[in-house]
PDB file of C-alpha atoms in Angstrom:
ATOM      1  CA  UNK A   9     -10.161  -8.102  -8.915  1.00  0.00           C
ATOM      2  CA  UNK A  10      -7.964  -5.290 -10.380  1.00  0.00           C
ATOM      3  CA  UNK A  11      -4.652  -6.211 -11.653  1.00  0.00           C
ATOM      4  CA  UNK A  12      -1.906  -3.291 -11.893  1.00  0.00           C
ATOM      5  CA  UNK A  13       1.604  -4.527 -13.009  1.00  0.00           C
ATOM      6  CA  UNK A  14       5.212  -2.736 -12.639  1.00  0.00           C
ATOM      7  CA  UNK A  15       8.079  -2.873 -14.316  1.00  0.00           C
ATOM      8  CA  UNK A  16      10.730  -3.715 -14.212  1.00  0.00           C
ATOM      9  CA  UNK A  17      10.429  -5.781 -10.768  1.00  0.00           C
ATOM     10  CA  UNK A  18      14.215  -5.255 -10.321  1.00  0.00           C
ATOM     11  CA  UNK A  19      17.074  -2.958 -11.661  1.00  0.00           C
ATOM     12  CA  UNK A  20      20.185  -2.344 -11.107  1.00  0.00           C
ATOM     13  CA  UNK A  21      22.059   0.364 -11.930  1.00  0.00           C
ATOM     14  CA  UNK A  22      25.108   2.780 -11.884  1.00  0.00           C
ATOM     15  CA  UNK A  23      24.776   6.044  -9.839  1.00  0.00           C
ATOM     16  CA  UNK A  24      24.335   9.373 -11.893  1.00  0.00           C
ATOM     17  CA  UNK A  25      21.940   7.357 -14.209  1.00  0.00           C
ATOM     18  CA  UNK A  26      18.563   7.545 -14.889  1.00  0.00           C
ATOM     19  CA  UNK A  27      16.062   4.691 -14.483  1.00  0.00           C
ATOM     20  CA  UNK A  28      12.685   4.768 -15.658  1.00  0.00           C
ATOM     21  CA  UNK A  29       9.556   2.717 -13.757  1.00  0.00           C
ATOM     22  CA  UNK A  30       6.448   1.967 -15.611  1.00  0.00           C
ATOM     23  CA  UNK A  31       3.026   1.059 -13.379  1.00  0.00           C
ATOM     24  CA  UNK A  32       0.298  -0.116 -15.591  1.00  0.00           C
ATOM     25  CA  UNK A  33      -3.895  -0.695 -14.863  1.00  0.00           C
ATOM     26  CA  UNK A  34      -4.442  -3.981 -16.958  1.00  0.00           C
ATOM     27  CA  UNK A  35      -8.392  -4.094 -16.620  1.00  0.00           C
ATOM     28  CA  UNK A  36      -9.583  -0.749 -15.478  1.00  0.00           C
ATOM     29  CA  UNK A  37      -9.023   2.952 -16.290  1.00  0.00           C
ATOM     30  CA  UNK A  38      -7.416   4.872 -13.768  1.00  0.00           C
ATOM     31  CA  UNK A  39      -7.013   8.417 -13.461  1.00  0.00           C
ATOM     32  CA  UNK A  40      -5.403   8.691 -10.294  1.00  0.00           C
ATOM     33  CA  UNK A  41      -2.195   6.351  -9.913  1.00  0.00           C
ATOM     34  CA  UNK A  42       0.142   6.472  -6.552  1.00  0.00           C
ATOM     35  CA  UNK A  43       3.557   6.377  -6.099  1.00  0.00           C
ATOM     36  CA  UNK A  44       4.973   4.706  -2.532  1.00  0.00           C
ATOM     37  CA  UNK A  45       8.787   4.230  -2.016  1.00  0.00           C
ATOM     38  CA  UNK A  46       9.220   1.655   1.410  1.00  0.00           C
ATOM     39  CA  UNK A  47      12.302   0.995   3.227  1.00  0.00           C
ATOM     40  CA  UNK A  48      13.060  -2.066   4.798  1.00  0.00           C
ATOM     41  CA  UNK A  49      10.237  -3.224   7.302  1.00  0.00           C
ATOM     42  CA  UNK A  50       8.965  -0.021   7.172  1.00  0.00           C
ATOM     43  CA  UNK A  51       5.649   1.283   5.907  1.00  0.00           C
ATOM     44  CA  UNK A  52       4.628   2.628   2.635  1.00  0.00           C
ATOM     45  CA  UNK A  53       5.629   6.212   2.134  1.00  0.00           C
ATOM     46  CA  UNK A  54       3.775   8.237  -0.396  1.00  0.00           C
ATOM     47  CA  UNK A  55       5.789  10.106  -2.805  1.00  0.00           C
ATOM     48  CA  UNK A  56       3.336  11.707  -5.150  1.00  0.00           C
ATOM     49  CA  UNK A  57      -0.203  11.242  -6.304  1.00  0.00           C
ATOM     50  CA  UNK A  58       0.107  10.661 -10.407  1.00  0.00           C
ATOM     51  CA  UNK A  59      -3.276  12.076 -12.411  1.00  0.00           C
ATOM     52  CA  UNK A  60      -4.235  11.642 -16.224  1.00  0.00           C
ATOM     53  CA  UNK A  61      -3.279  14.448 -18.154  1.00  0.00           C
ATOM     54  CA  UNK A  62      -1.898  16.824 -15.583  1.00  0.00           C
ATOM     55  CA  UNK A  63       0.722  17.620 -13.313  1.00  0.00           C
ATOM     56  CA  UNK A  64       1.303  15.428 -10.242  1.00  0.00           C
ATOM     57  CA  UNK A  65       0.984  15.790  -6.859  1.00  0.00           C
ATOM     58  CA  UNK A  66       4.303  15.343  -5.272  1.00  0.00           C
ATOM     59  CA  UNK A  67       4.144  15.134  -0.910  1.00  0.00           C
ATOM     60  CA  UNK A  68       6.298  17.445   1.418  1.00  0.00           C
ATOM     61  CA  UNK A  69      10.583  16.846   1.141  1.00  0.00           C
ATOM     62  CA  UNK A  70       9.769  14.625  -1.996  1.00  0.00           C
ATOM     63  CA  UNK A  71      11.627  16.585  -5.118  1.00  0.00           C
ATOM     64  CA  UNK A  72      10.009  16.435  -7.911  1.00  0.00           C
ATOM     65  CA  UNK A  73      12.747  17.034 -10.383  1.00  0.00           C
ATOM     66  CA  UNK A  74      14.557  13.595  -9.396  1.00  0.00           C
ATOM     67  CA  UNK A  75      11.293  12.179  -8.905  1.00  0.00           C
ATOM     68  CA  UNK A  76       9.783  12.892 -12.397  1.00  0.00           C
ATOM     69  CA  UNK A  77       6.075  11.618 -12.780  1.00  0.00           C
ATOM     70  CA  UNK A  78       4.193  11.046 -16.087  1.00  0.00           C
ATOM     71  CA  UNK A  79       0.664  10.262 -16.060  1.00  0.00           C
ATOM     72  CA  UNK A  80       0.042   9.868 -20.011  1.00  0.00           C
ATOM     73  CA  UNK A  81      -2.744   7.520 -20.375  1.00  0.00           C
ATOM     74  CA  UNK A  82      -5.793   5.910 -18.013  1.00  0.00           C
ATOM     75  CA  UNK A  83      -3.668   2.974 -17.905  1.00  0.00           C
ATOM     76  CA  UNK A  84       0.004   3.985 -17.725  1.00  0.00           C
ATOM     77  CA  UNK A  85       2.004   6.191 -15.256  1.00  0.00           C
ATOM     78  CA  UNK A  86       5.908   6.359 -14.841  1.00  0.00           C
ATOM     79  CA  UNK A  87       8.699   6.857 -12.480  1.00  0.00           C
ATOM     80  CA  UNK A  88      11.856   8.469 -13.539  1.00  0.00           C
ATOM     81  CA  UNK A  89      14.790   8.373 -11.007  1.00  0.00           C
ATOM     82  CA  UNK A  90      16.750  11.215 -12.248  1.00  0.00           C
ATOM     83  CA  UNK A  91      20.393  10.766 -11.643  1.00  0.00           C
ATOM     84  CA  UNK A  92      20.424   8.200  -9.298  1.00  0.00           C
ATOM     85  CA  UNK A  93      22.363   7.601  -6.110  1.00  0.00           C
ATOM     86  CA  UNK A  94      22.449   4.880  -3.809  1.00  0.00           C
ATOM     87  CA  UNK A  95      20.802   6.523  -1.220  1.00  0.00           C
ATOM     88  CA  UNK A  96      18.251   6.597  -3.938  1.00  0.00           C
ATOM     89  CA  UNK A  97      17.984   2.305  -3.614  1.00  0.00           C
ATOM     90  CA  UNK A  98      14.637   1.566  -2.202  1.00  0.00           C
ATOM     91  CA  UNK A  99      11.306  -0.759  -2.925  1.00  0.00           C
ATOM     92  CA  UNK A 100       8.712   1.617  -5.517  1.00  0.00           C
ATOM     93  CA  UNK A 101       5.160   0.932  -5.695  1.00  0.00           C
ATOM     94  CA  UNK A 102       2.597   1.799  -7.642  1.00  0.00           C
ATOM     95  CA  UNK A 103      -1.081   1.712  -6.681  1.00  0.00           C
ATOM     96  CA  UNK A 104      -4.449   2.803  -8.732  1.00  0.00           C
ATOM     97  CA  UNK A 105      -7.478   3.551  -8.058  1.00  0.00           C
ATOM     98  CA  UNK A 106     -10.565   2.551 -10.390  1.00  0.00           C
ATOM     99  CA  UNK A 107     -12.615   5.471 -11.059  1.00  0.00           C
ATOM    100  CA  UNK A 108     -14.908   6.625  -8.217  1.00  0.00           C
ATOM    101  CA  UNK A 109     -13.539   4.285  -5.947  1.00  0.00           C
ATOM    102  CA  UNK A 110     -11.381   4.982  -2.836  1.00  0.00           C
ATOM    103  CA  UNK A 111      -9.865   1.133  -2.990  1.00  0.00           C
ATOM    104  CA  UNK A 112      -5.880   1.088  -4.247  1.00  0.00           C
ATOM    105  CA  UNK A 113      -4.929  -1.772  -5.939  1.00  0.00           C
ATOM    106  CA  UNK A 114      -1.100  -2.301  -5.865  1.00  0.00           C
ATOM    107  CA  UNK A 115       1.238  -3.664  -8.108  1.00  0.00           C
ATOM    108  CA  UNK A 116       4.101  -6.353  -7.309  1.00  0.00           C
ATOM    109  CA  UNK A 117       7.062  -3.295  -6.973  1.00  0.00           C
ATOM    110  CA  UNK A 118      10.373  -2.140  -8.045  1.00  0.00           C
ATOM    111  CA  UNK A 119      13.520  -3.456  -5.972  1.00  0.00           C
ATOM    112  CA  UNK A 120      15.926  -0.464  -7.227  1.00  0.00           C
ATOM    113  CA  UNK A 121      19.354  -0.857  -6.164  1.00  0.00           C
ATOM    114  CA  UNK A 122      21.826   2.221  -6.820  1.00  0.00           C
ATOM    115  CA  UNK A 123      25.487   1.071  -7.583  1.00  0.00           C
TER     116      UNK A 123
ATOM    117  CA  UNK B  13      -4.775  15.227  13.173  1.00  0.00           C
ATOM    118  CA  UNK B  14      -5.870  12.038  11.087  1.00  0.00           C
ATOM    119  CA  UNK B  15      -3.941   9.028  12.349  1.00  0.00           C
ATOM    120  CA  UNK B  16      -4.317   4.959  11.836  1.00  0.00           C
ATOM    121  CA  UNK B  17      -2.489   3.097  14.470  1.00  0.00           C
ATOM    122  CA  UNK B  18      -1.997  -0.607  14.530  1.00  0.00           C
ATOM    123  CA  UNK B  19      -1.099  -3.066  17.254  1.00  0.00           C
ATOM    124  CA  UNK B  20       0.777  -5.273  18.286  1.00  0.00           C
ATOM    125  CA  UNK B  21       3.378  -4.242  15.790  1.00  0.00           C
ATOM    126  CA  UNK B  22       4.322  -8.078  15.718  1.00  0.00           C
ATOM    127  CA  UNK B  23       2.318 -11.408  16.794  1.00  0.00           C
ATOM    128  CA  UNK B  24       3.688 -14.878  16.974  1.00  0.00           C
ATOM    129  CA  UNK B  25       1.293 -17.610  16.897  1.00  0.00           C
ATOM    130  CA  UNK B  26       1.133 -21.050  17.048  1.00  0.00           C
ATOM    131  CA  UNK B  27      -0.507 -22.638  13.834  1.00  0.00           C
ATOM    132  CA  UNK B  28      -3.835 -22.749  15.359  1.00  0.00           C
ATOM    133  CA  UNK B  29      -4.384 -20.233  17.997  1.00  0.00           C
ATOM    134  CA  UNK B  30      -6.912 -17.421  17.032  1.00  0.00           C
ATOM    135  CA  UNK B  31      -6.073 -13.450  17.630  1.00  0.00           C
ATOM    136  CA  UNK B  32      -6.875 -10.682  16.389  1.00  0.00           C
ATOM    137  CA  UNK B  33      -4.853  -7.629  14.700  1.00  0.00           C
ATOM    138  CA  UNK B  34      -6.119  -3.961  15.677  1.00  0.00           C
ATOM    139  CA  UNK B  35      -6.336  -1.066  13.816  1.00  0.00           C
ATOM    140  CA  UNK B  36      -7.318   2.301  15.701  1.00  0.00           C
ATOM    141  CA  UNK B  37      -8.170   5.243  13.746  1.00  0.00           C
ATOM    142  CA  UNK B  38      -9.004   8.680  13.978  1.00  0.00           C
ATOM    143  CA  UNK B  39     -10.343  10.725  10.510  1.00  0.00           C
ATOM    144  CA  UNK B  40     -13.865  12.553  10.248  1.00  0.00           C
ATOM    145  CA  UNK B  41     -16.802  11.273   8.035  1.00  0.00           C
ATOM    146  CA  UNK B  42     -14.812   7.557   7.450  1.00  0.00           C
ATOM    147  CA  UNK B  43     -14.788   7.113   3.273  1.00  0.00           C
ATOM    148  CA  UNK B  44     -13.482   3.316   4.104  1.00  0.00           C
ATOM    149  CA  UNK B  45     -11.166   1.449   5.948  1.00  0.00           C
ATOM    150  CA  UNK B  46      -9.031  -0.670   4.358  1.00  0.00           C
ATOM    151  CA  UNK B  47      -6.932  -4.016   5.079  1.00  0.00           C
ATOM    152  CA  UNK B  48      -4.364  -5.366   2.382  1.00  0.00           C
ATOM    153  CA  UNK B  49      -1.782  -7.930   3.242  1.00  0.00           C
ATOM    154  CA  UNK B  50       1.901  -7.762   2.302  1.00  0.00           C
ATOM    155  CA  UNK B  51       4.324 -10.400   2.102  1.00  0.00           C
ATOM    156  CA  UNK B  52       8.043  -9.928   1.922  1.00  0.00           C
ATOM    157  CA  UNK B  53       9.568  -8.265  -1.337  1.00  0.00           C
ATOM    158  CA  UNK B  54       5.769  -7.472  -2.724  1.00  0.00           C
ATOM    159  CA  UNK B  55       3.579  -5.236  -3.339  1.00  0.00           C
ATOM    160  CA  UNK B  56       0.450  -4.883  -0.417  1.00  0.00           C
ATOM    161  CA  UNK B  57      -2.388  -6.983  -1.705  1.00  0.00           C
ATOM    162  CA  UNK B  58      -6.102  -5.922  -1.365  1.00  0.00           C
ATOM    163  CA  UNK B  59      -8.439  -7.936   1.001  1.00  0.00           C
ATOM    164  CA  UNK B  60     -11.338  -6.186   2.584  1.00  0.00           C
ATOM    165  CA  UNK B  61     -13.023  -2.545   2.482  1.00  0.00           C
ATOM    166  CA  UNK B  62     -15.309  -2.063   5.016  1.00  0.00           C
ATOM    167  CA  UNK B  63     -17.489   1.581   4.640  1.00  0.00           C
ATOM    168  CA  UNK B  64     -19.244   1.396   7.879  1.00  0.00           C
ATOM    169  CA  UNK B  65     -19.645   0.487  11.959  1.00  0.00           C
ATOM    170  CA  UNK B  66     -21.071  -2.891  12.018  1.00  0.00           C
ATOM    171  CA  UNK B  67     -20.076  -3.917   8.992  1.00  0.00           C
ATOM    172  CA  UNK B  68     -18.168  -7.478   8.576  1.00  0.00           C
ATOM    173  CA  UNK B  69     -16.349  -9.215   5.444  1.00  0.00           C
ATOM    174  CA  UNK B  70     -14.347 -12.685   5.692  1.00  0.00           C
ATOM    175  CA  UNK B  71     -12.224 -14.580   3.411  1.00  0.00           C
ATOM    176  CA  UNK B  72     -11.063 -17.689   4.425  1.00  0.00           C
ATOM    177  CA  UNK B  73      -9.659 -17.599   8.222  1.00  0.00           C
ATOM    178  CA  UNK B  74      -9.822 -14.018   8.120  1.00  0.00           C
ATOM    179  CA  UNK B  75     -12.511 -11.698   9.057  1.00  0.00           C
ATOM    180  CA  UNK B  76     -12.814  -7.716   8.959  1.00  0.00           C
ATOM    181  CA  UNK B  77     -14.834  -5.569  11.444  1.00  0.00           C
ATOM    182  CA  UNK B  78     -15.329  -2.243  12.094  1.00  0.00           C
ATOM    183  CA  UNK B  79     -16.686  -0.145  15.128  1.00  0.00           C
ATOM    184  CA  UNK B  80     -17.109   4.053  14.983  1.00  0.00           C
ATOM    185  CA  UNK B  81     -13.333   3.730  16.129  1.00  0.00           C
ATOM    186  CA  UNK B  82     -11.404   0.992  15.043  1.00  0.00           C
ATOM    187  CA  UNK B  83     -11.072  -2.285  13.103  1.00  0.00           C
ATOM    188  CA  UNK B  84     -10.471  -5.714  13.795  1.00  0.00           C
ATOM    189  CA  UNK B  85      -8.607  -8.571  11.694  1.00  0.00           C
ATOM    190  CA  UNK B  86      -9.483 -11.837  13.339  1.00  0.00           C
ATOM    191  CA  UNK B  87      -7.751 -14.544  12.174  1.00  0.00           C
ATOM    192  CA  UNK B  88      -8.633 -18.370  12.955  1.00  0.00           C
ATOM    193  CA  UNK B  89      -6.870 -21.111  13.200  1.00  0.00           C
ATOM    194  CA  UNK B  90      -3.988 -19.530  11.189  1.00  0.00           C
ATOM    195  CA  UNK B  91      -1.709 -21.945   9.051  1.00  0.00           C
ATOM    196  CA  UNK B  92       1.941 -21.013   8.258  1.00  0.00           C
ATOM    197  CA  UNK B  93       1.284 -19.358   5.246  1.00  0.00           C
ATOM    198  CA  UNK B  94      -0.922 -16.615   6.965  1.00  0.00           C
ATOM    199  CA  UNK B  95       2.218 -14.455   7.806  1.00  0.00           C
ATOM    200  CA  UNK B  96       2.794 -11.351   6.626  1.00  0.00           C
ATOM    201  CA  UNK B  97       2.147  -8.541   7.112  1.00  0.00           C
ATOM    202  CA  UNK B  98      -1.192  -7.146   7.294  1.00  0.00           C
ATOM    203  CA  UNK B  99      -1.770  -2.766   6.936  1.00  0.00           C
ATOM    204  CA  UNK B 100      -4.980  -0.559   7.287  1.00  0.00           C
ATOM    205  CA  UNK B 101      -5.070   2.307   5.874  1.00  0.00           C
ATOM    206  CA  UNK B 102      -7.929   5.193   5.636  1.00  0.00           C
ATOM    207  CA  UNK B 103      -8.669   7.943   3.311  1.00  0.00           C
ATOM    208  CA  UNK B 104      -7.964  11.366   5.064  1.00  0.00           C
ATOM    209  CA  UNK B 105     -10.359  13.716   6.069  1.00  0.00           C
ATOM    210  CA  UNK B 106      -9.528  16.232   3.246  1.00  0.00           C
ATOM    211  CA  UNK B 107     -11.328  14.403   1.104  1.00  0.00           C
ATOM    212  CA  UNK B 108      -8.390  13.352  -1.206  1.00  0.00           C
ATOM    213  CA  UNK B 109      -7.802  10.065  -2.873  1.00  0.00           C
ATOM    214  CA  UNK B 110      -4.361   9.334  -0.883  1.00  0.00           C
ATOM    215  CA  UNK B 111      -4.050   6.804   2.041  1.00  0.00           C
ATOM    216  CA  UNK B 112      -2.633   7.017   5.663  1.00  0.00           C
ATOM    217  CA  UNK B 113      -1.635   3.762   6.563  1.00  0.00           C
ATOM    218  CA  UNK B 114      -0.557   2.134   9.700  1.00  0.00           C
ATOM    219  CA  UNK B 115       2.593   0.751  10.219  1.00  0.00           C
ATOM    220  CA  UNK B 116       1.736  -2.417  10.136  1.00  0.00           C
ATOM    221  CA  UNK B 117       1.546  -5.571  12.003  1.00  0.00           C
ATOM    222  CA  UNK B 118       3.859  -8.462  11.313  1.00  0.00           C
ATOM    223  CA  UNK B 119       2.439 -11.908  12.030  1.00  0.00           C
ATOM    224  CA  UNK B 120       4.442 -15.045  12.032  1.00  0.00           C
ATOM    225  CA  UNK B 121       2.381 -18.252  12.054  1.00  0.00           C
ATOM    226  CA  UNK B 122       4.273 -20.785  13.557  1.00  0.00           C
ATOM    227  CA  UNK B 123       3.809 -25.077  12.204  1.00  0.00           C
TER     228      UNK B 123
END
């Protein structure tokens, strides 16, 4: 099956800081690459919809300048939390989708905690 | 509107006893339905697409169906390590590549 892989899996860090997410599609292409954020027993939120060489798709009350999104390769697409605040601490995940297909395959997540 | 609801939004079971997990949904000119499972702390993992009514997939003590309105996830004789959480989600109407997902139904397997 597909494999997509995140990293780091957790990070810590201090609030007004920046922390950058990487989500990466180790046997396919992908040119579409989603972005969930997922609060505790909760279910996944979508924050923006990543895609290859342009701009992404960010969803309503998401804001895109503290949620920067860059899709610069079919395999690799990253999350920058932009000055950080605890309220920021949350569970990222990435997903992909192989071309053509409407199947997401996840990877593992992000456990960011805001200090 | 385009909605996926999924009940009961937990199930205990005894290792052993059968049920089934339902997922209700309500999007024009269905593109898929899909079931992932997600354990505690991890990302949701894939298990079964199904494209249309009729259609059936297993894998192991689980098995996927679909009707023109919903989906079922029947699991038999679950063991301990068959809890988690299990979501369906559908591609929207709109014809994007995004999800709506259900919130989810937490089973806890009992030994």
């Amino acid at each position: 099956g597909a494999v997509v892989s995140q990293h780091p899996s957790r990070v810590i860090c201090k609030s007004g800081t920046s922390v950058k997410i990487e989500c990466r599609s180790l046997d396919f292409q992908a040119t579409t690459m989603f972005w969930y954020r997922q609060f505790p027993k909760q279910s996944l939120m979508l924050m923006a919809t990543s895609n290859e060489g342009s701009k992404a798709t960010y969803e309503q009350g998401v804001e895109k300048d503290k949620f920067l999104i860059n899709h610069a390769s079919l395999t690799l697409s990253t999350l920058t939390v932009t000055s950080a605040h605890p309220e920021d601490s949350s569970f990222y995940i990435c997903s992909a989708s192989p071309p053509g297909l409407y199947e997401q395959y996840f990877g593992p997540g992000t456990r960011l905690t805001v200090t | 509107e385009d909605q996926v609801t999924q009940s009961p939004e937990a199930l205990r079971l005894q290792e052993g006893e059968s049920s089934s997990l339902n997922c209700s949904y309500t999007v024009s000119g269905l593109r898929g339905l899909f079931w992932y499972r997600q354990d505690p702390g991890k990302g949701p993992e894939f298990l079964f697409t199904l494209y249309s009514a009729g259609e059936e997939k297993e894998k192991e003590r689980l098995k996927a169906t679909l009707t023109k309105k919903e989906s079922f996830l029947h699991i038999t004789a679950p063991k301990p390590e068959d809890s988690a959480t299990y979501l369906c989600a559908v591609p929207p109407t709109s014809g994007t590549y995004k999800y709506i997902f259900g919130t989810g139904t937490r089973l806890k397997v009992l030994a």
